Amino acid sequence: MTTASTPPKEPEDPRPSMGPVQRPRKLGRWMLFVVMMIVAVIMLYPFWVMIYTSLKSEAQFLAGSGFSWISWSSLTSVIPIGQEVLSSTIVCAASILLILIVGLPAGFAFSKLRFRLSTGIFLVMVSAMMVPLQAILMTEYVNVSRLHLTGGYTAAVLVYAALGTPFSVFLFSTYFRGVPDELIEAGIVDGLGYVGVLWRLVVPIALPAIATVTVLQFIQIWDDLLVGLFFIQNTSDRPITVGLAVLAAGRTTSIPELMAGSIISALPAMLVYVGFQRYLVKGLTMGIDR
Amino acid sequence: MATVSVNAPKARRLTLKRRRQLAGVVFALPAIALVIGFIGIPIGQDVYYSFTQWDGQTATWVGVSTWTQAFHNPNLWTALRNNALLLLSVPFALGLPLCIAVLLHQRVAGWRIFRTIYFLPTAISWVVLGLVAERFFAFQGTLNSIIHALGFSHFSTNLLGYQSEALLALGITFIFTMIGTNTMLFLTGLATLDPSLEEAARIDGAGRWRIFRNITLPHLSRFIQLAFVMTVIALFSALFSLIFVMTGGGPGYATTTVEYLIYQTGFNQGDFGTAALYGLILFVITGVVGIVQLRLIGSSE
Amino acid sequence: MRSFGAVAATLVLAGTFFATGPASASAKTTLTLWQNYGTEQNAVATTNLVKAFEKLNPNISIKIVAQPGTSYFNLLQTSAISGTGPDLAVMWTGVYDLKYANDLVNLKGNVPAADLAKMEGLQWEAPNFNASKGAYVMPLETQFYIGFYNKALFKKAGITSVPTDWSQLLADCKALKAKGIQPIVYGNGGQAISTEFYPWYDMSYLMIGAHSLTSWKGLYDGSIPWTSSANVTQLKDWATLEKDGYTNSDVLTNTANITQFEKGKAAMMVDGTWDTAQYTKTMGTNVAAFVPPYSVTPIKGVVEYPGDGFSVMKNSKYQKDDFKFLDFLTTTKAGNIINAAGLIPDISGLKTSNPVNQEMLNFVTVNHMTPYPMMDNYIQVNVGNAADSELPSVLAGQTTPLAALKNMASAWEQLPASLKSSTKFSG
């Protein structure tokens, strides 16, 4: 709350001598609240549109008014939504796992285990952060199909992991820079070996950073369309974003159904955020503040 | 900082350093391999394919003709211009969340709920956001309904219907989507700011603005840089989905960015040689932007 | 032809769900068929054709898979590269099947010649548009790009006969507007959500008005440049429709044009046969067909063309069974199923039961209009793509005809020589 800058002697006296400090502050806080509410309304607008639109039938939607649950109930017969959500989950989980497995040691290495050329390599890797998929889409696809990886989820997981690794390495190394060297030295002296140091000492304190990476990558991978569209050839392995794209690209698109599907698709990401929220704040803070 | 005594033989210290270096290499190797394999090599292949006529299956060498044609293609320059214009939205995508975060930091009643609400749109897929935005900006869409209701019918817009204005609609939508992440980032940063610093300055008589400029902002610089990085990354990759759903690159080529042009040239026209060249150009652009960012971050360490 | 650009209707996806169930029980071979249909008619036709075929061939079952319309060909191509593609696939004809010819199996020798001869317009599916060389696609139906009009609204404005040239069209539009009726409506209804209206229905007729069928070759090989004055004039006249207020003002962003036409909010619309059944269902006898009269002299050509069908993919391991299905498409039984779905069967001699569709067939057989191909299936894909982006803006008055045509011409310039030559065309 506010720091005590008013004399504590007359806290409830609304006399003019106190006025200039207390009343504008109260008025200010009310105005602030109103502004926050306005912003909240704006930010919630897409949800409002999604919910409002999904609670109509197609005919009602075109007519502009009406209320119906039918779009929700018909959704499952239009796309195999349960299966697709499952696919998305598997792909996300596997990709994030791979990113963590690969990124944690690397982040540790670049921040604490300096070796020759490590700074240079780090710079190159981090600049790879910016490479958008489109720049390498076709060549990537050709490579992956020559390796016969396009069957199930393999190709997509590898591509997602590769795309997410630079940023994660960047975050992890920034975070680990704050870990005291003495801790590591002590671990070595105790005979842990670097693997032990990493696993037993560093990773536990890295949980906030792990949470940050997990949340950010989850949202990015869950919402991605292109990789899921091209690299998962098996239609029964399709993720939810592709399923929605199939719905959206139609002349007989039922917008209410599309919105219902979108809400379902948005839920997991929201849940992940709310669940990891506490760690997220810590992760970003400690990582950068050092 | 070794705990070994000074009298230990040199051989032992060397081994320690070597062990550390070895561990470093081994630990970093998987990440390096993954990135080289799935990002580095395709970029190299882009270089090769840019000198060919490639339909996805067979590539015939044609030398520099792809390059010369590409640079004579007016659509490429339009796309580059569009990317540059969209970069202009980045200051807004940083400034607006900064203001919101500062306001939230005042700890109004229910600020935690507000914080969660502001972040929630991040969870919505860009495809859906594009759909919502498309309906918002449409000629018979929500924006115009609001304008009519407020009595300003004269100002009704058709942003998506005009080549000169569609990019604006796209930019606005992009800024909207970045508000959640960046606000959360800045709010986190503000939370780490020691309030006693602010207090001391206030007692010294410094005005609000001076406090903000000389104390708050410098402290937030790391966070601003991280937000900058994430925003630009989103601008060059996630924006594609928005364009895909909102405008299809149009009207005309007004909202076609280089990423979208790659997709169009490659997949719609089957001209993957030229698409590889565009991919290379895109990589150079993002590489340059990335290095500039790193310089900025590195300089303040 | 990219009028479809669309994806699974409820029925087809529901059909997909069920098709996988019972099929696995009794079938010996399972074929996979990819489709990009969103039109209820085509999707219904496909499902019913598959059902009938499976009844006649109990040891073959076909699994229909719906792919997103906007990426359909990308997916087909990438699946061909990785060898994970389908056995049968919906394929568009003309330059589309030529573009993917390397992945398709020629029907010649695989489907009995007598059956092939029953299909009309087969040259458009053939290498170099020469029917003697076989074909890559078995057409599903004959399609028209055509204009639809509302009879009651025409009567209200005192229009007694459909316009046959520019001046009559403008006069009719004026009469409609005077009665408070919107003459023509444009929109992207039927396209994927973010795209603009598909300009090729109009563009085909603009080019019919400007060039004879044999001259169309010139547009392909560059002997008639896209920027020629005839083309510029045609586009200019087309743009005046919007400028003079004879169309809706949001041509680029309107999504409800089909509904608006059905509800009688506009008198005319340029569309295709995939919507005929829908219009006759909602408008009954009030809807009729006319030929868009984008010509100074009375228009003499109509776009009649087998726009899509099915192809056998080279990667398929069951080509014999695939061709059995394609052969089935030449039978009268198949023709009846196609007709029942509101489409015009492509099999010669068969009639269509939809009166408006029959009107269109009469344009050719009774009025002796020249059948033209769909221009977007005829012209090189690069040029087509440039036109997709530029031409709608011409109508909206945001770019000049010359600027748009210049963009198309420069797309043409960048083609390799092999794609610019029309010497092998047989007509």
mmCIF file of C-alpha atoms in Angstrom, chain A residues 137-240:
data_model
loop_
_atom_site.group_PDB
_atom_site.id
_atom_site.type_symbol
_atom_site.label_atom_id
_atom_site.label_comp_id
_atom_site.label_asym_id
_atom_site.label_seq_id
_atom_site.Cartn_x
_atom_site.Cartn_y
_atom_site.Cartn_z
ATOM 1 C CA LEU A 137 10.135 -24.399 -43.728
ATOM 2 C CA MET A 138 10.564 -26.173 -47.030
ATOM 3 C CA THR A 139 14.184 -27.184 -46.627
ATOM 4 C CA GLU A 140 13.358 -28.414 -43.150
ATOM 5 C CA TYR A 141 10.500 -30.442 -44.534
ATOM 6 C CA VAL A 142 12.572 -32.004 -47.244
ATOM 7 C CA ASN A 143 15.266 -32.997 -44.757
ATOM 8 C CA VAL A 144 12.820 -34.421 -42.306
ATOM 9 C CA SER A 145 10.968 -36.429 -44.888
ATOM 10 C CA ARG A 146 14.212 -37.849 -46.240
ATOM 11 C CA LEU A 147 14.903 -39.074 -42.743
ATOM 12 C CA HIS A 148 11.431 -40.615 -42.700
ATOM 13 C CA LEU A 149 10.409 -38.815 -39.574
ATOM 14 C CA THR A 150 7.132 -37.420 -40.767
ATOM 15 C CA GLY A 151 4.989 -40.291 -39.610
ATOM 16 C CA GLY A 152 3.887 -39.412 -36.142
ATOM 17 C CA TYR A 153 4.900 -36.656 -33.798
ATOM 18 C CA THR A 154 8.668 -37.038 -34.097
ATOM 19 C CA ALA A 155 9.327 -34.416 -36.719
ATOM 20 C CA ALA A 156 7.124 -31.803 -35.098
ATOM 21 C CA VAL A 157 8.660 -32.334 -31.658
ATOM 22 C CA LEU A 158 12.186 -32.006 -33.013
ATOM 23 C CA VAL A 159 11.358 -28.859 -34.945
ATOM 24 C CA TYR A 160 9.583 -27.255 -32.024
ATOM 25 C CA ALA A 161 12.454 -28.131 -29.735
ATOM 26 C CA ALA A 162 14.987 -26.703 -32.144
ATOM 27 C CA LEU A 163 13.018 -23.503 -32.501
ATOM 28 C CA GLY A 164 12.553 -23.113 -28.758
ATOM 29 C CA THR A 165 16.057 -24.012 -27.636
ATOM 30 C CA PRO A 166 17.854 -20.718 -28.376
ATOM 31 C CA PHE A 167 15.444 -18.644 -26.332
ATOM 32 C CA SER A 168 15.423 -21.147 -23.498
ATOM 33 C CA VAL A 169 19.199 -21.313 -23.425
ATOM 34 C CA PHE A 170 19.245 -17.551 -23.305
ATOM 35 C CA LEU A 171 16.836 -17.453 -20.366
ATOM 36 C CA PHE A 172 18.546 -20.239 -18.487
ATOM 37 C CA SER A 173 22.012 -18.829 -18.851
ATOM 38 C CA THR A 174 20.860 -15.417 -17.706
ATOM 39 C CA TYR A 175 19.249 -17.045 -14.727
ATOM 40 C CA PHE A 176 22.176 -19.244 -13.840
ATOM 41 C CA ARG A 177 24.522 -16.321 -13.867
ATOM 42 C CA GLY A 178 22.948 -15.458 -10.552
ATOM 43 C CA VAL A 179 23.924 -18.750 -8.996
ATOM 44 C CA PRO A 180 26.927 -18.317 -6.731
ATOM 45 C CA ASP A 181 30.113 -19.982 -7.929
ATOM 46 C CA GLU A 182 30.852 -21.185 -4.430
ATOM 47 C CA LEU A 183 27.856 -23.462 -4.540
ATOM 48 C CA ILE A 184 29.177 -25.187 -7.601
ATOM 49 C CA GLU A 185 32.692 -25.400 -6.278
ATOM 50 C CA ALA A 186 31.422 -26.902 -3.084
ATOM 51 C CA GLY A 187 29.539 -29.508 -5.004
ATOM 52 C CA ILE A 188 32.610 -30.450 -6.990
ATOM 53 C CA VAL A 189 34.716 -30.742 -3.918
ATOM 54 C CA ASP A 190 32.086 -32.995 -2.378
ATOM 55 C CA GLY A 191 32.720 -35.282 -5.313
ATOM 56 C CA LEU A 192 29.430 -34.738 -7.094
ATOM 57 C CA GLY A 193 30.766 -34.275 -10.550
ATOM 58 C CA TYR A 194 29.232 -31.673 -12.829
ATOM 59 C CA VAL A 195 26.240 -33.813 -13.681
ATOM 60 C CA GLY A 196 25.470 -34.158 -10.013
ATOM 61 C CA VAL A 197 25.969 -30.463 -9.441
ATOM 62 C CA LEU A 198 23.566 -29.692 -12.211
ATOM 63 C CA TRP A 199 20.939 -32.173 -11.218
ATOM 64 C CA ARG A 200 21.078 -31.926 -7.448
ATOM 65 C CA LEU A 201 22.093 -28.362 -6.778
ATOM 66 C CA VAL A 202 21.352 -26.111 -9.701
ATOM 67 C CA VAL A 203 18.117 -27.480 -11.105
ATOM 68 C CA PRO A 204 16.198 -27.265 -7.816
ATOM 69 C CA ILE A 205 16.877 -23.571 -7.556
ATOM 70 C CA ALA A 206 16.142 -23.204 -11.239
ATOM 71 C CA LEU A 207 12.509 -24.191 -10.851
ATOM 72 C CA PRO A 208 11.185 -20.668 -11.397
ATOM 73 C CA ALA A 209 13.162 -20.383 -14.621
ATOM 74 C CA ILE A 210 11.928 -23.793 -15.687
ATOM 75 C CA ALA A 211 8.410 -22.615 -14.992
ATOM 76 C CA THR A 212 8.954 -19.520 -17.111
ATOM 77 C CA VAL A 213 10.296 -21.477 -20.036
ATOM 78 C CA THR A 214 7.511 -24.045 -19.710
ATOM 79 C CA VAL A 215 4.737 -21.485 -19.726
ATOM 80 C CA LEU A 216 6.114 -19.422 -22.590
ATOM 81 C CA GLN A 217 6.965 -22.411 -24.753
ATOM 82 C CA PHE A 218 3.680 -24.118 -23.985
ATOM 83 C CA ILE A 219 1.700 -21.160 -25.207
ATOM 84 C CA GLN A 220 3.853 -20.825 -28.283
ATOM 85 C CA ILE A 221 3.760 -24.494 -29.253
ATOM 86 C CA TRP A 222 0.118 -25.053 -28.399
ATOM 87 C CA ASP A 223 -0.939 -22.138 -30.570
ATOM 88 C CA ASP A 224 1.324 -22.913 -33.487
ATOM 89 C CA LEU A 225 -0.219 -23.835 -36.813
ATOM 90 C CA LEU A 226 2.418 -24.317 -39.500
ATOM 91 C CA VAL A 227 4.522 -27.020 -37.907
ATOM 92 C CA GLY A 228 1.479 -29.008 -36.893
ATOM 93 C CA LEU A 229 0.003 -28.669 -40.353
ATOM 94 C CA PHE A 230 2.944 -29.860 -42.375
ATOM 95 C CA PHE A 231 5.083 -31.974 -40.117
ATOM 96 C CA ILE A 232 2.348 -34.171 -38.742
ATOM 97 C CA GLN A 233 1.186 -36.018 -41.793
ATOM 98 C CA ASN A 234 -1.055 -38.484 -40.038
ATOM 99 C CA THR A 235 -4.470 -36.898 -39.844
ATOM 100 C CA SER A 236 -5.367 -38.789 -36.719
ATOM 101 C CA ASP A 237 -2.386 -37.201 -34.975
ATOM 102 C CA ARG A 238 -3.472 -33.675 -35.766
ATOM 103 C CA PRO A 239 -3.204 -31.032 -33.085
ATOM 104 C CA ILE A 240 -6.112 -28.793 -32.204
#
